[in-house]
Amino acid sequence: MMLSDNIIASYGETATCNGSSFKGFFSPIEPKNAENKHIPLAAGVANEARYLLITSTETAERSVVSIHGESYEVLRCEPIYFAGDISHYECVLRPKGSAADV
């Protein structure tokens, strides 16, 4: 059991990946992304937004995570250690379907 399991399970948001549900904390890496999240981009403009997912579930790079009905690709997922044990995982996500996917 990870150090952060109780906090994430109690207060995290539900996410799914490969048919499995798990909990995590999800937020934009830059606050300005939160304000512009639902504003459509002009044709040909890549969505460069990045998001942070803190979870107790290891998530493979290049997998797709769904949160709040939207899909995100995992760019990186790193274990975070505390006192020699894994505390949690921090994953960097980008919206699935951005220009780099085309």
mmCIF file with all atom_site columns, C-alpha atoms in Angstrom:
data_model
loop_
_atom_site.group_PDB
_atom_site.id
_atom_site.type_symbol
_atom_site.label_atom_id
_atom_site.label_alt_id
_atom_site.label_comp_id
_atom_site.label_asym_id
_atom_site.label_entity_id
_atom_site.label_seq_id
_atom_site.pdbx_PDB_ins_code
_atom_site.Cartn_x
_atom_site.Cartn_y
_atom_site.Cartn_z
_atom_site.occupancy
_atom_site.B_iso_or_equiv
_atom_site.pdbx_formal_charge
_atom_site.auth_seq_id
_atom_site.auth_comp_id
_atom_site.auth_asym_id
_atom_site.auth_atom_id
_atom_site.pdbx_PDB_model_num
ATOM 1   C CA . MET A 1 1   ? 0.000   0.000  0.000   1.00 0.00 ? 1   MET A CA 1
ATOM 2   C CA . MET A 1 2   ? 1.359   3.386  -0.987  1.00 0.00 ? 2   MET A CA 1
ATOM 3   C CA . LEU A 1 3   ? 1.646   6.254  1.438   1.00 0.00 ? 3   LEU A CA 1
ATOM 4   C CA . SER A 1 4   ? -0.901  8.340  -0.465  1.00 0.00 ? 4   SER A CA 1
ATOM 5   C CA . ASP A 1 5   ? -3.557  5.654  -1.118  1.00 0.00 ? 5   ASP A CA 1
ATOM 6   C CA . ASN A 1 6   ? -6.026  6.869  1.531   1.00 0.00 ? 6   ASN A CA 1
ATOM 7   C CA . ILE A 1 7   ? -5.896  10.517 0.460   1.00 0.00 ? 7   ILE A CA 1
ATOM 8   C CA . ILE A 1 8   ? -6.222  9.737  -3.248  1.00 0.00 ? 8   ILE A CA 1
ATOM 9   C CA . ALA A 1 9   ? -9.028  7.199  -2.677  1.00 0.00 ? 9   ALA A CA 1
ATOM 10  C CA . SER A 1 10  ? -10.955 9.628  -0.473  1.00 0.00 ? 10  SER A CA 1
ATOM 11  C CA . TYR A 1 11  ? -10.578 12.867 -2.399  1.00 0.00 ? 11  TYR A CA 1
ATOM 12  C CA . GLY A 1 12  ? -9.411  11.998 -5.936  1.00 0.00 ? 12  GLY A CA 1
ATOM 13  C CA . GLU A 1 13  ? -11.415 12.200 -9.132  1.00 0.00 ? 13  GLU A CA 1
ATOM 14  C CA . THR A 1 14  ? -12.389 9.033  -11.008 1.00 0.00 ? 14  THR A CA 1
ATOM 15  C CA . ALA A 1 15  ? -10.378 8.235  -14.139 1.00 0.00 ? 15  ALA A CA 1
ATOM 16  C CA . THR A 1 16  ? -10.342 5.209  -16.442 1.00 0.00 ? 16  THR A CA 1
ATOM 17  C CA . CYS A 1 17  ? -7.591  3.550  -18.449 1.00 0.00 ? 17  CYS A CA 1
ATOM 18  C CA . ASN A 1 18  ? -7.868  0.271  -20.380 1.00 0.00 ? 18  ASN A CA 1
ATOM 19  C CA . GLY A 1 19  ? -11.267 -0.423 -18.829 1.00 0.00 ? 19  GLY A CA 1
ATOM 20  C CA . SER A 1 20  ? -10.047 -0.013 -15.239 1.00 0.00 ? 20  SER A CA 1
ATOM 21  C CA . SER A 1 21  ? -11.162 2.792  -12.952 1.00 0.00 ? 21  SER A CA 1
ATOM 22  C CA . PHE A 1 22  ? -8.876  4.508  -10.480 1.00 0.00 ? 22  PHE A CA 1
ATOM 23  C CA . LYS A 1 23  ? -8.698  7.760  -8.540  1.00 0.00 ? 23  LYS A CA 1
ATOM 24  C CA . GLY A 1 24  ? -6.339  10.676 -8.963  1.00 0.00 ? 24  GLY A CA 1
ATOM 25  C CA . PHE A 1 25  ? -5.863  14.415 -8.762  1.00 0.00 ? 25  PHE A CA 1
ATOM 26  C CA . PHE A 1 26  ? -6.024  16.105 -12.177 1.00 0.00 ? 26  PHE A CA 1
ATOM 27  C CA . SER A 1 27  ? -5.053  19.703 -12.929 1.00 0.00 ? 27  SER A CA 1
ATOM 28  C CA . PRO A 1 28  ? -3.563  21.836 -15.690 1.00 0.00 ? 28  PRO A CA 1
ATOM 29  C CA . ILE A 1 29  ? 0.171   22.342 -15.361 1.00 0.00 ? 29  ILE A CA 1
ATOM 30  C CA . GLU A 1 30  ? -0.240  26.029 -16.209 1.00 0.00 ? 30  GLU A CA 1
ATOM 31  C CA . PRO A 1 31  ? -3.267  27.786 -14.638 1.00 0.00 ? 31  PRO A CA 1
ATOM 32  C CA . LYS A 1 32  ? -3.981  29.722 -17.839 1.00 0.00 ? 32  LYS A CA 1
ATOM 33  C CA . ASN A 1 33  ? -4.927  26.407 -19.501 1.00 0.00 ? 33  ASN A CA 1
ATOM 34  C CA . ALA A 1 34  ? -7.845  26.007 -17.104 1.00 0.00 ? 34  ALA A CA 1
ATOM 35  C CA . GLU A 1 35  ? -9.426  29.246 -18.315 1.00 0.00 ? 35  GLU A CA 1
ATOM 36  C CA . ASN A 1 36  ? -9.059  28.407 -22.011 1.00 0.00 ? 36  ASN A CA 1
ATOM 37  C CA . LYS A 1 37  ? -9.854  24.687 -21.858 1.00 0.00 ? 37  LYS A CA 1
ATOM 38  C CA . HIS A 1 38  ? -13.248 24.942 -23.553 1.00 0.00 ? 38  HIS A CA 1
ATOM 39  C CA . ILE A 1 39  ? -12.429 27.675 -26.077 1.00 0.00 ? 39  ILE A CA 1
ATOM 40  C CA . PRO A 1 40  ? -12.163 26.139 -29.578 1.00 0.00 ? 40  PRO A CA 1
ATOM 41  C CA . LEU A 1 41  ? -8.792  26.568 -31.249 1.00 0.00 ? 41  LEU A CA 1
ATOM 42  C CA . ALA A 1 42  ? -8.444  27.893 -34.788 1.00 0.00 ? 42  ALA A CA 1
ATOM 43  C CA . ALA A 1 43  ? -8.012  25.296 -37.526 1.00 0.00 ? 43  ALA A CA 1
ATOM 44  C CA . GLY A 1 44  ? -4.427  24.078 -37.739 1.00 0.00 ? 44  GLY A CA 1
ATOM 45  C CA . VAL A 1 45  ? -3.479  25.271 -34.237 1.00 0.00 ? 45  VAL A CA 1
ATOM 46  C CA . ALA A 1 46  ? -2.085  22.518 -32.023 1.00 0.00 ? 46  ALA A CA 1
ATOM 47  C CA . ASN A 1 47  ? -3.393  22.159 -28.490 1.00 0.00 ? 47  ASN A CA 1
ATOM 48  C CA . GLU A 1 48  ? -0.185  22.323 -26.463 1.00 0.00 ? 48  GLU A CA 1
ATOM 49  C CA . ALA A 1 49  ? -1.934  22.048 -23.090 1.00 0.00 ? 49  ALA A CA 1
ATOM 50  C CA . ARG A 1 50  ? -0.356  19.736 -20.523 1.00 0.00 ? 50  ARG A CA 1
ATOM 51  C CA . TYR A 1 51  ? -1.994  18.297 -17.434 1.00 0.00 ? 51  TYR A CA 1
ATOM 52  C CA . LEU A 1 52  ? -0.721  16.633 -14.266 1.00 0.00 ? 52  LEU A CA 1
ATOM 53  C CA . LEU A 1 53  ? -2.321  13.469 -12.885 1.00 0.00 ? 53  LEU A CA 1
ATOM 54  C CA . ILE A 1 54  ? -1.297  12.388 -9.385  1.00 0.00 ? 54  ILE A CA 1
ATOM 55  C CA . THR A 1 55  ? -2.402  8.827  -8.694  1.00 0.00 ? 55  THR A CA 1
ATOM 56  C CA . SER A 1 56  ? -1.500  5.652  -6.836  1.00 0.00 ? 56  SER A CA 1
ATOM 57  C CA . THR A 1 57  ? -1.933  3.663  -10.078 1.00 0.00 ? 57  THR A CA 1
ATOM 58  C CA . GLU A 1 58  ? 1.030   3.275  -12.417 1.00 0.00 ? 58  GLU A CA 1
ATOM 59  C CA . THR A 1 59  ? -0.067  4.256  -15.924 1.00 0.00 ? 59  THR A CA 1
ATOM 60  C CA . ALA A 1 60  ? 1.865   3.241  -19.034 1.00 0.00 ? 60  ALA A CA 1
ATOM 61  C CA . GLU A 1 61  ? 3.207   5.901  -21.369 1.00 0.00 ? 61  GLU A CA 1
ATOM 62  C CA . ARG A 1 62  ? 1.189   6.329  -24.591 1.00 0.00 ? 62  ARG A CA 1
ATOM 63  C CA . SER A 1 63  ? -1.937  4.898  -22.926 1.00 0.00 ? 63  SER A CA 1
ATOM 64  C CA . VAL A 1 64  ? -5.194  6.855  -22.966 1.00 0.00 ? 64  VAL A CA 1
ATOM 65  C CA . VAL A 1 65  ? -6.789  8.081  -19.738 1.00 0.00 ? 65  VAL A CA 1
ATOM 66  C CA . SER A 1 66  ? -10.375 9.360  -19.618 1.00 0.00 ? 66  SER A CA 1
ATOM 67  C CA . ILE A 1 67  ? -11.314 11.999 -17.050 1.00 0.00 ? 67  ILE A CA 1
ATOM 68  C CA . HIS A 1 68  ? -14.580 13.956 -17.022 1.00 0.00 ? 68  HIS A CA 1
ATOM 69  C CA . GLY A 1 69  ? -15.549 12.418 -20.374 1.00 0.00 ? 69  GLY A CA 1
ATOM 70  C CA . GLU A 1 70  ? -12.415 13.662 -22.161 1.00 0.00 ? 70  GLU A CA 1
ATOM 71  C CA . SER A 1 71  ? -9.423  11.607 -23.330 1.00 0.00 ? 71  SER A CA 1
ATOM 72  C CA . TYR A 1 72  ? -5.774  12.333 -22.590 1.00 0.00 ? 72  TYR A CA 1
ATOM 73  C CA . GLU A 1 73  ? -2.591  10.590 -23.686 1.00 0.00 ? 73  GLU A CA 1
ATOM 74  C CA . VAL A 1 74  ? 0.030   9.774  -21.049 1.00 0.00 ? 74  VAL A CA 1
ATOM 75  C CA . LEU A 1 75  ? 3.318   11.368 -22.084 1.00 0.00 ? 75  LEU A CA 1
ATOM 76  C CA . ARG A 1 76  ? 5.243   10.404 -18.958 1.00 0.00 ? 76  ARG A CA 1
ATOM 77  C CA . CYS A 1 77  ? 4.511   8.634  -15.659 1.00 0.00 ? 77  CYS A CA 1
ATOM 78  C CA . GLU A 1 78  ? 7.117   8.712  -12.894 1.00 0.00 ? 78  GLU A CA 1
ATOM 79  C CA . PRO A 1 79  ? 7.083   7.156  -9.415  1.00 0.00 ? 79  PRO A CA 1
ATOM 80  C CA . ILE A 1 80  ? 7.621   9.621  -6.575  1.00 0.00 ? 80  ILE A CA 1
ATOM 81  C CA . TYR A 1 81  ? 9.475   8.225  -3.567  1.00 0.00 ? 81  TYR A CA 1
ATOM 82  C CA . PHE A 1 82  ? 9.140   9.205  0.077   1.00 0.00 ? 82  PHE A CA 1
ATOM 83  C CA . ALA A 1 83  ? 11.273  7.575  2.781   1.00 0.00 ? 83  ALA A CA 1
ATOM 84  C CA . GLY A 1 84  ? 12.396  4.878  0.336   1.00 0.00 ? 84  GLY A CA 1
ATOM 85  C CA . ASP A 1 85  ? 8.875   3.795  -0.688  1.00 0.00 ? 85  ASP A CA 1
ATOM 86  C CA . ILE A 1 86  ? 6.747   4.841  -3.638  1.00 0.00 ? 86  ILE A CA 1
ATOM 87  C CA . SER A 1 87  ? 4.386   7.555  -2.428  1.00 0.00 ? 87  SER A CA 1
ATOM 88  C CA . HIS A 1 88  ? 2.480   8.061  -5.685  1.00 0.00 ? 88  HIS A CA 1
ATOM 89  C CA . TYR A 1 89  ? 2.875   8.468  -9.440  1.00 0.00 ? 89  TYR A CA 1
ATOM 90  C CA . GLU A 1 90  ? 2.945   11.779 -11.302 1.00 0.00 ? 90  GLU A CA 1
ATOM 91  C CA . CYS A 1 91  ? 1.826   11.585 -14.920 1.00 0.00 ? 91  CYS A CA 1
ATOM 92  C CA . VAL A 1 92  ? 2.017   14.302 -17.565 1.00 0.00 ? 92  VAL A CA 1
ATOM 93  C CA . LEU A 1 93  ? -0.931  14.165 -19.973 1.00 0.00 ? 93  LEU A CA 1
ATOM 94  C CA . ARG A 1 94  ? -1.953  15.948 -23.161 1.00 0.00 ? 94  ARG A CA 1
ATOM 95  C CA . PRO A 1 95  ? -5.378  16.051 -24.785 1.00 0.00 ? 95  PRO A CA 1
ATOM 96  C CA . LYS A 1 96  ? -5.879  13.111 -27.123 1.00 0.00 ? 96  LYS A CA 1
ATOM 97  C CA . GLY A 1 97  ? -6.468  14.149 -30.694 1.00 0.00 ? 97  GLY A CA 1
ATOM 98  C CA . SER A 1 98  ? -4.117  17.131 -30.669 1.00 0.00 ? 98  SER A CA 1
ATOM 99  C CA . ALA A 1 99  ? -2.378  18.068 -33.894 1.00 0.00 ? 99  ALA A CA 1
ATOM 100 C CA . ALA A 1 100 ? 0.595   15.829 -33.079 1.00 0.00 ? 100 ALA A CA 1
ATOM 101 C CA . ASP A 1 101 ? -1.722  12.790 -33.292 1.00 0.00 ? 101 ASP A CA 1
ATOM 102 C CA . VAL A 1 102 ? -2.900  13.546 -36.832 1.00 0.00 ? 102 VAL A CA 1
#
